[in-house]
mmCIF file of C-alpha atoms in Angstrom:
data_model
loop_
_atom_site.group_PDB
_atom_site.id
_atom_site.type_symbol
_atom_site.label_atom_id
_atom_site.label_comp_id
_atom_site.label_asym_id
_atom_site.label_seq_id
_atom_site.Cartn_x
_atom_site.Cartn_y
_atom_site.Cartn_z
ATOM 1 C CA UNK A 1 112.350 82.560 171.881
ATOM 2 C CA UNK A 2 111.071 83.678 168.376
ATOM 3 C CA UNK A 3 109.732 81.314 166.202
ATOM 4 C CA UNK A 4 111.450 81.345 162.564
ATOM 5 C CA UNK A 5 108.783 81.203 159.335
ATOM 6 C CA UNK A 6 111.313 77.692 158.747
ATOM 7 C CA UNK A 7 109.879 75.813 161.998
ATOM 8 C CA UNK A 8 106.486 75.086 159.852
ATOM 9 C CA UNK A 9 108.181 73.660 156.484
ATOM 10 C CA UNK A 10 108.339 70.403 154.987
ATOM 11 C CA UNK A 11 109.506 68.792 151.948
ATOM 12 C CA UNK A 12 106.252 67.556 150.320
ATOM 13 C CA UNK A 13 106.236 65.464 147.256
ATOM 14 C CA UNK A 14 103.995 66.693 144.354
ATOM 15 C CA UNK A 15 102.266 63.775 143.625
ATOM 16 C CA UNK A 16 100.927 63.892 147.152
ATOM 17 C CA UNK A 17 99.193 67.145 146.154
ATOM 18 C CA UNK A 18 95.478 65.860 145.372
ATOM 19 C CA UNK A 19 93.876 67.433 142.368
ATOM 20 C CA UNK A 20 90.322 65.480 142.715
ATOM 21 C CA UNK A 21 88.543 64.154 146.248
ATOM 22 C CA UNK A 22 88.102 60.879 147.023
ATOM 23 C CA UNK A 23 84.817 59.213 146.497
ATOM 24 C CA UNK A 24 82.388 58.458 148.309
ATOM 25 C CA UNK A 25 83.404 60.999 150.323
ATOM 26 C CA UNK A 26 84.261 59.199 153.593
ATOM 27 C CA UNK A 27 86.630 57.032 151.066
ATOM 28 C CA UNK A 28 89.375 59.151 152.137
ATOM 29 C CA UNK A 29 91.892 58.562 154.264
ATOM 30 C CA UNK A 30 91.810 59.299 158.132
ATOM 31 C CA UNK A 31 95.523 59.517 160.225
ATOM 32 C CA UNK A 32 94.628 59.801 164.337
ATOM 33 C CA UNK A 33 97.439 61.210 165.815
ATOM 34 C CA UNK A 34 97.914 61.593 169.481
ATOM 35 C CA UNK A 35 100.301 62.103 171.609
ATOM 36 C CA UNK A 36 102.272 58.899 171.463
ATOM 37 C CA UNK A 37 100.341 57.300 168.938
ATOM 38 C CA UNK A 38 99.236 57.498 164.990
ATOM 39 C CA UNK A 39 97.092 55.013 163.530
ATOM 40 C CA UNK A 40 95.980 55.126 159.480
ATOM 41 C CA UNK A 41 92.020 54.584 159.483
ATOM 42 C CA UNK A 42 89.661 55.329 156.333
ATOM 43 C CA UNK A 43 87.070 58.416 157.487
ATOM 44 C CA UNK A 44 84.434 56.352 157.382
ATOM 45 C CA UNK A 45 85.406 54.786 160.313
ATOM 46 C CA UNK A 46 84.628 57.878 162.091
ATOM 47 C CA UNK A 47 81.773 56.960 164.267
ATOM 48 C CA UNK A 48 83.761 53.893 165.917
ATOM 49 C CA UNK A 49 86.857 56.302 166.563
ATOM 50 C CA UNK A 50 85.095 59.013 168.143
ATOM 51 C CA UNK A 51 83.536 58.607 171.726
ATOM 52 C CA UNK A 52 79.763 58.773 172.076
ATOM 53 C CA UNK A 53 78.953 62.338 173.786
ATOM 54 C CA UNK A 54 81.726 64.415 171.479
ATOM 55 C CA UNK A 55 80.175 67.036 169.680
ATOM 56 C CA UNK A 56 81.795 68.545 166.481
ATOM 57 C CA UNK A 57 81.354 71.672 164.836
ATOM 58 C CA UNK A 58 80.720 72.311 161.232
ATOM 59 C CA UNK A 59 81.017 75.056 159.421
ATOM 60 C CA UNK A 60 78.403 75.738 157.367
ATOM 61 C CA UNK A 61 79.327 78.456 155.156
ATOM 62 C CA UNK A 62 78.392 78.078 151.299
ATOM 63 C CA UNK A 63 81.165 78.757 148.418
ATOM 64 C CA UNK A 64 80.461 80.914 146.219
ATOM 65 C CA UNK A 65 81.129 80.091 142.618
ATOM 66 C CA UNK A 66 83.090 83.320 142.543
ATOM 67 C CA UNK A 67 85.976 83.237 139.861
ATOM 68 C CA UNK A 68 84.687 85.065 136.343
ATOM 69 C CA UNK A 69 86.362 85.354 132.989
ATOM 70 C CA UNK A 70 85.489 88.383 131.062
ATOM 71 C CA UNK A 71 87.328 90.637 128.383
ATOM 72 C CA UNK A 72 87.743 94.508 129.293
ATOM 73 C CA UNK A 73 86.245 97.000 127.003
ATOM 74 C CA UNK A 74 88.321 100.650 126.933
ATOM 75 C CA UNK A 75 87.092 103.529 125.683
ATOM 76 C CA UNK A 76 88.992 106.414 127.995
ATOM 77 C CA UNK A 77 92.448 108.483 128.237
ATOM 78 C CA UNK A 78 93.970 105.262 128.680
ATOM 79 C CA UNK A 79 93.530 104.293 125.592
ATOM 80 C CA UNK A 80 91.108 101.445 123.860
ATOM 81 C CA UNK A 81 90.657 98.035 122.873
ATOM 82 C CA UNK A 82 89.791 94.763 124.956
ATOM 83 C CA UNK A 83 91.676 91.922 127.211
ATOM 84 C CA UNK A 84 90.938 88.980 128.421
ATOM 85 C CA UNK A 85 90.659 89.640 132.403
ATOM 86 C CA UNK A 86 90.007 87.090 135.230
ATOM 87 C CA UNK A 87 88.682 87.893 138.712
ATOM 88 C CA UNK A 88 88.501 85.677 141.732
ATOM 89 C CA UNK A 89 85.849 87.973 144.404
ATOM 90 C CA UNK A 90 87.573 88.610 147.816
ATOM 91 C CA UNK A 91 85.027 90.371 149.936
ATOM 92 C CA UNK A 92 81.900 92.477 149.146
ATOM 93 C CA UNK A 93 81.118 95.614 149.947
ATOM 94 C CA UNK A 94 78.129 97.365 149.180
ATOM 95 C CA UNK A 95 75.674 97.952 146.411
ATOM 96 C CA UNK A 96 77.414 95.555 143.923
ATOM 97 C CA UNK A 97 81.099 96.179 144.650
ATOM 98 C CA UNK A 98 83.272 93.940 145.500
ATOM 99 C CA UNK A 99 86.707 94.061 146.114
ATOM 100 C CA UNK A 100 88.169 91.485 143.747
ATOM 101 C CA UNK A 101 91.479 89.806 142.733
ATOM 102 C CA UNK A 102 92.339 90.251 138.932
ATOM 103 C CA UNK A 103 94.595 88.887 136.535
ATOM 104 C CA UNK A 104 96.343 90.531 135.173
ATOM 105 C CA UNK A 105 95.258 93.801 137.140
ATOM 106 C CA UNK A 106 97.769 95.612 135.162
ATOM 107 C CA UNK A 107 95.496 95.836 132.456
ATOM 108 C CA UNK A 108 92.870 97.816 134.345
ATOM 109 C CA UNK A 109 92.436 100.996 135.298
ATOM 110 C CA UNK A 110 89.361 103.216 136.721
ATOM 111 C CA UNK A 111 86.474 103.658 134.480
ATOM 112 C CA UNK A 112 87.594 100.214 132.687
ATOM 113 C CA UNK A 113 83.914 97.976 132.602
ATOM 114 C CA UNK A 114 85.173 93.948 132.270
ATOM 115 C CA UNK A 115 81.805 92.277 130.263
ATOM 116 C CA UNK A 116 81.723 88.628 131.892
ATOM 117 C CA UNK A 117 78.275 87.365 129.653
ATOM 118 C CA UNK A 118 75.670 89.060 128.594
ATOM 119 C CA UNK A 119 73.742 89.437 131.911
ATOM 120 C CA UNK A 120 77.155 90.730 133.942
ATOM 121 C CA UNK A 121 79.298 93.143 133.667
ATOM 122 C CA UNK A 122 81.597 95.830 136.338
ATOM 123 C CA UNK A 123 83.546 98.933 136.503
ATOM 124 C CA UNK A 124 86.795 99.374 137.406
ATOM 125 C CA UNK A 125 86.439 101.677 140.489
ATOM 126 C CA UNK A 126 90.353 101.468 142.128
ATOM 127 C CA UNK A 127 93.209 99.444 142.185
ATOM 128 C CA UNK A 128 95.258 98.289 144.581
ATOM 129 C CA UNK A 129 98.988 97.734 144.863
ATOM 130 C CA UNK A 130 99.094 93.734 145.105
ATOM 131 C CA UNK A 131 96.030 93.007 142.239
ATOM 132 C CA UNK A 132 93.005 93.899 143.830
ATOM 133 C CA UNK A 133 90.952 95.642 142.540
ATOM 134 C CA UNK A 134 87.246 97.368 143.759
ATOM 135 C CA UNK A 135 84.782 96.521 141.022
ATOM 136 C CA UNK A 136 80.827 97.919 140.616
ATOM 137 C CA UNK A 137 78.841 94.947 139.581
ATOM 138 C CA UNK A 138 76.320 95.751 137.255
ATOM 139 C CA UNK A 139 73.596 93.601 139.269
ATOM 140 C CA UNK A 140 73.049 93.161 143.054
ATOM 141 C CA UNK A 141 72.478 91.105 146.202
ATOM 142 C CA UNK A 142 69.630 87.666 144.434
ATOM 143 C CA UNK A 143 70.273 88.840 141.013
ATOM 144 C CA UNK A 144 74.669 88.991 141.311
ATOM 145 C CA UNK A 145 74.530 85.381 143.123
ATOM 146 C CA UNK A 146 72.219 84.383 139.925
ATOM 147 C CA UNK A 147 74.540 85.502 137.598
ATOM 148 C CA UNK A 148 77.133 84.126 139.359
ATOM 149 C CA UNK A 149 75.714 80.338 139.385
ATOM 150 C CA UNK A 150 75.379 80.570 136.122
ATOM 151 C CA UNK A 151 78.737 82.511 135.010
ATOM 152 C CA UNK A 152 81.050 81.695 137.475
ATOM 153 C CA UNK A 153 83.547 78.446 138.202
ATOM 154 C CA UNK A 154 84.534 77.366 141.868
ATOM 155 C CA UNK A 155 87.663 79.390 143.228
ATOM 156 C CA UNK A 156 89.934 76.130 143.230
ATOM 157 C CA UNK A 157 92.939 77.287 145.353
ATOM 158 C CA UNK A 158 96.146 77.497 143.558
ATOM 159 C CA UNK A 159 97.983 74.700 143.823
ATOM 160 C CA UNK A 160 95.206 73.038 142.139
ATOM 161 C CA UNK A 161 94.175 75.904 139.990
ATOM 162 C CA UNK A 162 97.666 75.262 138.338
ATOM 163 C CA UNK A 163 97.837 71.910 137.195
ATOM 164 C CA UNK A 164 93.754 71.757 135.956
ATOM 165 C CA UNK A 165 90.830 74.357 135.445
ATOM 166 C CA UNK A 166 87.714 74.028 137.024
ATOM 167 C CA UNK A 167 84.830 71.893 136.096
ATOM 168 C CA UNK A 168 81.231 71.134 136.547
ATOM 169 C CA UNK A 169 82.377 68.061 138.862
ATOM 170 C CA UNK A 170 83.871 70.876 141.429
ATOM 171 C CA UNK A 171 80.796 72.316 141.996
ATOM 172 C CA UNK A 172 79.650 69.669 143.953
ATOM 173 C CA UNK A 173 82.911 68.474 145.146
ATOM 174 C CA UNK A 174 84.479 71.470 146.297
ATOM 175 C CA UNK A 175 81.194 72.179 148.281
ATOM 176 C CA UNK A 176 80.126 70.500 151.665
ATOM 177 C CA UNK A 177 76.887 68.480 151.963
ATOM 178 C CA UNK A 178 75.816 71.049 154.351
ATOM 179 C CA UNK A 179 76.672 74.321 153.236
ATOM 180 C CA UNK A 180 74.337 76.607 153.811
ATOM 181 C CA UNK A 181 75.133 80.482 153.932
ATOM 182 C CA UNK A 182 76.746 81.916 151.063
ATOM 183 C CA UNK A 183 79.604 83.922 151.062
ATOM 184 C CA UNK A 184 83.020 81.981 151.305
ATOM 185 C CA UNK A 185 85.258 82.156 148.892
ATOM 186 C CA UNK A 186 87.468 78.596 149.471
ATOM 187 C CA UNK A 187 85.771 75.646 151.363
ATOM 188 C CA UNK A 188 85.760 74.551 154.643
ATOM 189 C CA UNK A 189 88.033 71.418 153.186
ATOM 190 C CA UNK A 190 88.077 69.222 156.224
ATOM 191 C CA UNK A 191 84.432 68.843 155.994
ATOM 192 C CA UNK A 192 84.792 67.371 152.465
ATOM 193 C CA UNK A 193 84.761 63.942 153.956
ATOM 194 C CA UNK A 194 81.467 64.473 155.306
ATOM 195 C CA UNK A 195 78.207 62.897 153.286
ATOM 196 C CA UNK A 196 74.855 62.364 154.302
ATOM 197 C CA UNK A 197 75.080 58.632 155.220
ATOM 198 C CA UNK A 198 78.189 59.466 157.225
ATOM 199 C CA UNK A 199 76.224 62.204 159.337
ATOM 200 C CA UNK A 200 73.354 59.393 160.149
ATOM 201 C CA UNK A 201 76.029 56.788 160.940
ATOM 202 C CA UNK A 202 77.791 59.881 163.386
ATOM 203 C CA UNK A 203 74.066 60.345 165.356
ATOM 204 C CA UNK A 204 73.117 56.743 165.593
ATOM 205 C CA UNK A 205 76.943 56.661 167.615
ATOM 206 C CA UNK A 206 75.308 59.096 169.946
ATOM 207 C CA UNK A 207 78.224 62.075 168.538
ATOM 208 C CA UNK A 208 76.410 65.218 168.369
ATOM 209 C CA UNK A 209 77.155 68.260 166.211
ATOM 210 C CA UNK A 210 76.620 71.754 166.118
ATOM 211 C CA UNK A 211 77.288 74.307 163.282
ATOM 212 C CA UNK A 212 78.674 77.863 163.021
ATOM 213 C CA UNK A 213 79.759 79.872 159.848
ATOM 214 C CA UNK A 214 83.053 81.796 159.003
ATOM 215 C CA UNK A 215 83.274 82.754 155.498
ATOM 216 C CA UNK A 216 86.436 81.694 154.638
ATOM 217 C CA UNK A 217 88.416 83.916 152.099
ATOM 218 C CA UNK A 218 91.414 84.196 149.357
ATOM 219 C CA UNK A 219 93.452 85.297 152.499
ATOM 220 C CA UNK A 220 93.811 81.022 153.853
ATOM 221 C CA UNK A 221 96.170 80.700 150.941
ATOM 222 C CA UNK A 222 98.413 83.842 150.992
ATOM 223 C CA UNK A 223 101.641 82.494 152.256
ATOM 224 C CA UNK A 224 103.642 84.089 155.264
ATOM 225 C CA UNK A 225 106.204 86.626 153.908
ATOM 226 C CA UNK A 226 108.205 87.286 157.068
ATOM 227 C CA UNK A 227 110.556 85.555 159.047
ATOM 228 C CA UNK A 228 109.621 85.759 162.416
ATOM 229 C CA UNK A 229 106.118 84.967 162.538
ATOM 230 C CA UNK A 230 105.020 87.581 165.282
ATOM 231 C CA UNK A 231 105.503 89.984 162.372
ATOM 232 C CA UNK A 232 102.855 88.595 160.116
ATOM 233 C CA UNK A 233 99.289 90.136 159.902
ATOM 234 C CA UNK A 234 96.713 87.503 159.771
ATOM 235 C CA UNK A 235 93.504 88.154 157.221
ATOM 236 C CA UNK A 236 90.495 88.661 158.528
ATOM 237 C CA UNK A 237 87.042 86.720 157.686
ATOM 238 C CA UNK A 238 83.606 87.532 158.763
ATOM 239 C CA UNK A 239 82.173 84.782 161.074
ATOM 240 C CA UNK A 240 78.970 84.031 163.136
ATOM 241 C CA UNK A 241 77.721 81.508 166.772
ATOM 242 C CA UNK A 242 74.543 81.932 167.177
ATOM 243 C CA UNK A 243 73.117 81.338 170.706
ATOM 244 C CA UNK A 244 72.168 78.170 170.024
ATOM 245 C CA UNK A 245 75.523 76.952 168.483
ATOM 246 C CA UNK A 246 77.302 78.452 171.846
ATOM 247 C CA UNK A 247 74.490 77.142 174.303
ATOM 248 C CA UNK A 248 75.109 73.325 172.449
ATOM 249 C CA UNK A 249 79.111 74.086 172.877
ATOM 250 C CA UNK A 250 78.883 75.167 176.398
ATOM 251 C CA UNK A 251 76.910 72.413 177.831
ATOM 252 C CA UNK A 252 78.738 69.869 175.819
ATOM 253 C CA UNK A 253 81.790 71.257 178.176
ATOM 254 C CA UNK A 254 79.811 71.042 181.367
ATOM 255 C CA UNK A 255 78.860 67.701 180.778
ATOM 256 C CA UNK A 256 82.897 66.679 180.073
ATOM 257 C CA UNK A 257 82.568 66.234 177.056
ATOM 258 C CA UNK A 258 84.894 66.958 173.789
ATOM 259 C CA UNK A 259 84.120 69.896 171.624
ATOM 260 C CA UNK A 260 86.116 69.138 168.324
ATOM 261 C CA UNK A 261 86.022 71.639 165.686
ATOM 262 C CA UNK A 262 86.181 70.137 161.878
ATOM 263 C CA UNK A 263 88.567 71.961 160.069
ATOM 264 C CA UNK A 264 90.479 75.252 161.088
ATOM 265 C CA UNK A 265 87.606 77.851 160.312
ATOM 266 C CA UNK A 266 85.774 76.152 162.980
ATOM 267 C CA UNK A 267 88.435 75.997 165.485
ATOM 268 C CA UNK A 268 89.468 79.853 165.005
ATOM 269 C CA UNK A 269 85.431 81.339 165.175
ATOM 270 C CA UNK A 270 84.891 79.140 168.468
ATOM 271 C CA UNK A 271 88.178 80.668 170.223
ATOM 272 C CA UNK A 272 87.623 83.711 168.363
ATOM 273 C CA UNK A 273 84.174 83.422 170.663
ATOM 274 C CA UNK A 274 85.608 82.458 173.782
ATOM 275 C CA UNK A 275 88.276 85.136 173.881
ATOM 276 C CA UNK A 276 86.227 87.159 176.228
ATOM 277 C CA UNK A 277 85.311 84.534 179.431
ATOM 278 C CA UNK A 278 86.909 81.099 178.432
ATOM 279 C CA UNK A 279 83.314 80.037 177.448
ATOM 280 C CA UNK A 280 82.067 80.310 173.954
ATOM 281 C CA UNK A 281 79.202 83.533 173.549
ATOM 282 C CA UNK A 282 77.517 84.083 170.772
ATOM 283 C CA UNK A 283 79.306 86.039 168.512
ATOM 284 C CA UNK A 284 79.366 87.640 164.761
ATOM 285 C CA UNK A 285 82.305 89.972 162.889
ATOM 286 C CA UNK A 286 85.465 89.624 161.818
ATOM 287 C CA UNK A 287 88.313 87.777 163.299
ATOM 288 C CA UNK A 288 91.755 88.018 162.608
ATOM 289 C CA UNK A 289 92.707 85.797 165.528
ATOM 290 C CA UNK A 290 96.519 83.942 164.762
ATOM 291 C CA UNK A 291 96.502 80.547 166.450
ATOM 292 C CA UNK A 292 101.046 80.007 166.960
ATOM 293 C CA UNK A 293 102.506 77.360 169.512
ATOM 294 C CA UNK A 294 101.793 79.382 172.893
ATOM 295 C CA UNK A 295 98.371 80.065 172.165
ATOM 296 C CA UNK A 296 95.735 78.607 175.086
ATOM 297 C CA UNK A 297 93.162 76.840 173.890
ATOM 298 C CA UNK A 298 89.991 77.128 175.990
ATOM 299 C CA UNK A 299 87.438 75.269 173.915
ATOM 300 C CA UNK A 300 89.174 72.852 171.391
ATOM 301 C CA UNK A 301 89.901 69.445 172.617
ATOM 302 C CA UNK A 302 90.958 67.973 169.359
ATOM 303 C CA UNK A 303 90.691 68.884 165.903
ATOM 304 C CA UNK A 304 89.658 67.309 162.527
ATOM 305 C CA UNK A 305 91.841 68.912 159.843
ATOM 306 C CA UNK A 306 93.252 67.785 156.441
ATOM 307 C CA UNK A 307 97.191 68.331 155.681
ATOM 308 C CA UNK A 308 98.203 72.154 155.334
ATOM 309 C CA UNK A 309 100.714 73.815 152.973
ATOM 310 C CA UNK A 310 104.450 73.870 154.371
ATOM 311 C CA UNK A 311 105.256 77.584 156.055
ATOM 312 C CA UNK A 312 101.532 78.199 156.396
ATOM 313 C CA UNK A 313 99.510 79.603 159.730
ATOM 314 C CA UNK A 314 97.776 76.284 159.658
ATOM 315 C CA UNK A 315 100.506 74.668 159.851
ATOM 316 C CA UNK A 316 101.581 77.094 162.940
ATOM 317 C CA UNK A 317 97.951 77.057 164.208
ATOM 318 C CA UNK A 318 97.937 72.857 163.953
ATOM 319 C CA UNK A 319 101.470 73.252 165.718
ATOM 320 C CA UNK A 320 99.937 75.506 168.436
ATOM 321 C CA UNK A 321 97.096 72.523 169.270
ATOM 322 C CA UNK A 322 99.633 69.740 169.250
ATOM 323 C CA UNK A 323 103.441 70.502 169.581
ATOM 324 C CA UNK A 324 105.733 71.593 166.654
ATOM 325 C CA UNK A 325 107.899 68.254 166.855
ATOM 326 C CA UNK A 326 104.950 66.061 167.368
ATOM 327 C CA UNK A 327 103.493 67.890 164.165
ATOM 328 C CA UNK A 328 106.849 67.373 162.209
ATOM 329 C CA UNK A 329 106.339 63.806 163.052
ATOM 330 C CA UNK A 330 103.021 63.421 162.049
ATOM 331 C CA UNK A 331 103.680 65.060 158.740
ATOM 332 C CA UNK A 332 107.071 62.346 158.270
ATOM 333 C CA UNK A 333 104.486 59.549 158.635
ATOM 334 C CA UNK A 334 101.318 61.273 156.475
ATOM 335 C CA UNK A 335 104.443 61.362 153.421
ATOM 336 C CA UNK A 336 106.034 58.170 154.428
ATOM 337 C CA UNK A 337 102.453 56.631 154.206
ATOM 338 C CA UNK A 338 101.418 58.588 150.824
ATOM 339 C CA UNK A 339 98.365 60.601 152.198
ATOM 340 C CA UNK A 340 96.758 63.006 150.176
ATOM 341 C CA UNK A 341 97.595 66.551 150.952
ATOM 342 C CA UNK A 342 95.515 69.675 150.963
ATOM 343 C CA UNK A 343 92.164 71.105 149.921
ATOM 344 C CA UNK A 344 90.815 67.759 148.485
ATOM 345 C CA UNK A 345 93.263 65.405 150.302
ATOM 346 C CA UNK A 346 93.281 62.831 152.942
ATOM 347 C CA UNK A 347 92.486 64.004 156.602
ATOM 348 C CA UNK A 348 93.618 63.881 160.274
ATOM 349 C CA UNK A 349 92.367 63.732 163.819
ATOM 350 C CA UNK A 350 94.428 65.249 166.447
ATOM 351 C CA UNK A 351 94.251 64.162 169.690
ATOM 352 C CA UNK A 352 96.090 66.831 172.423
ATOM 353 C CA UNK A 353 95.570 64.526 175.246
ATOM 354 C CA UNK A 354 95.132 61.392 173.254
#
């Protein structure tokens, strides 16, 4: 039996769509849903609902502050004059280019140069057919990430983007306390909830962690355009285990205990890893891997996650992990009970066996 793009929605309440985090961080609010149960916790009671022994696994990718306003300058067959252009950076690709999504791409063409201050500007090398565009930075690799901390805003997703711009407050907030390797492009959101005091009060509960790194990109948020969901074609992102991460998830399995991934990057680079034996390798490149109910798990025991947009593959991939109906339900309560949804919303623990 097919499953239909309308087994994942939900009617969701706007206000429930949270514009700022909570704060502290661990202020948030923490549903545990099993099987047969759901209980409404606040994240920092973390450490008391986990079992000593579980390790989880961050991701530790950095976002970059990769969404620049600039004005086009036009001196060519296509005419002159100047616009006011915005870019959001997808992917890079080498020696300064990057392929990039603009608004409103209409207004560019090849040869265009967009000035973004007076230490950045790109060419126009191609367009695409759905707004991207390929753009030759005029600086590279330390110097473009320079220019970029100092020029650029966060890449809030949409449904935030929307209703507020960006500010120097989302720098930090849309950032985890661990990020370390740049090159995403939207945060690993379920590890929002995470600061530095929580991370002590996690180790002194004997709950050990690991970390691994998928840059996540623009792609998260592009919705599902077909109806049965074997047709869609998942994004890819560029992710990395090192031995070590894979050694700490592997003997964390032989000893019994649970390997819980925080957030879905996590989940879908370990899997991604233990495609090839049932045991997590190391492993870098790019995975495209489409977690649906039907999928077999052979690493994930549970799953820290925050709420997902309705007809998304999270919501299918949170649906493989714990049952469509039991995820319908848990949704129900998270509305019923006013949780936070999304990037900087209230969170969830799901519990397979539990």
């Amino acid at each position: 039996m097919s499953l239909r793009l309308s087994d994942f929605d939900f009617d969701l309440p706007e206000d429930l769509i949270a514009l700022r985090p909570a704060r502290p961080r661990p202020a948030s609010r923490l549903l545990v849903a099993g099987r047969s149960r759901m209980e409404d916790r606040v994240f920092s009671e973390l450490p008391g609902v986990l079992q000593p022994g579980d390790l989880l696994v961050f991701n530790d990718t950095r976002v970059i502050p990769g969404r620049l306003r600039g004005t086009r300058t036009r001196k060519s067959a296509h005419g002159s004059g100047v616009a006011a252009i915005e870019v959001t950076l997808l992917s890079p690709e080498t020696s300064g280019r990057w392929l990039v999504l603009a608004k409103p791409a209409k207004r560019l063409a090849a040869g265009d140069v967009v000035v973004f201050g007076p230490t950045l500007s790109a060419e126009v090398l191609a367009k695409g057919t759905a707004g991207e565009v390929t753009l030759a930075f005029s600086l590279e690799s330390d110097a473009l990430d320079a220019a970029l901390d100092t020029l650029g805003e966060m890449p809030l997703p949409p449904y935030i983007a929307t209703k507020r711009a960006a500010d120097d407050k989302d720098l930090e907030d849309y950032q985890t306390v661990f990020a370390k390797v740049r090159g995403a492009v939207a945060a690993p959101t379920a590890s929002l909830h995470f600061d530095d005091a929580l991370l002590a009060e996690l180790e002194a509960a004997r709950i050990e962690h690991t970390k691994v790194t998928l840059h996540v990109g623009a792609g998260t948020f592009l919705p599902v355009k077909v109806d049965d969901i074997a047709d869609h074609k998942m994004h890819s992102e560029w992710g990395m285990v090192s031995e070590g991460a894979a050694k700490t998830i592997r003997a964390a399995r032989a000893r019994g205990a649970r390997v819980i991934p925080v957030g879905t990057t996590a989940l879908r680079l370990i899997e991604t890893a233990a495609r090839n034996t049932g045991e997590v390798e190391a492993w870098t490149g790019d995975t495209d891997i489409f977690i649906t109910p039907g999928f077999e798990f052979r690493v994930t025991d549970a799953l820290i996650t925050n709420f997902h947009l309705p007809k998304s593959t999270l919501m299918m991939l949170v649906s493989a992990l714990m049952g469509t109906e039991r995820v319908r339900d848990i949704y129900t309560h998270a509305i019923e009970a006013n949780y936070r949804f999304f990037s900087y919303g209230d969170s969830s623990l799901l519990l397979p066996e539990g």
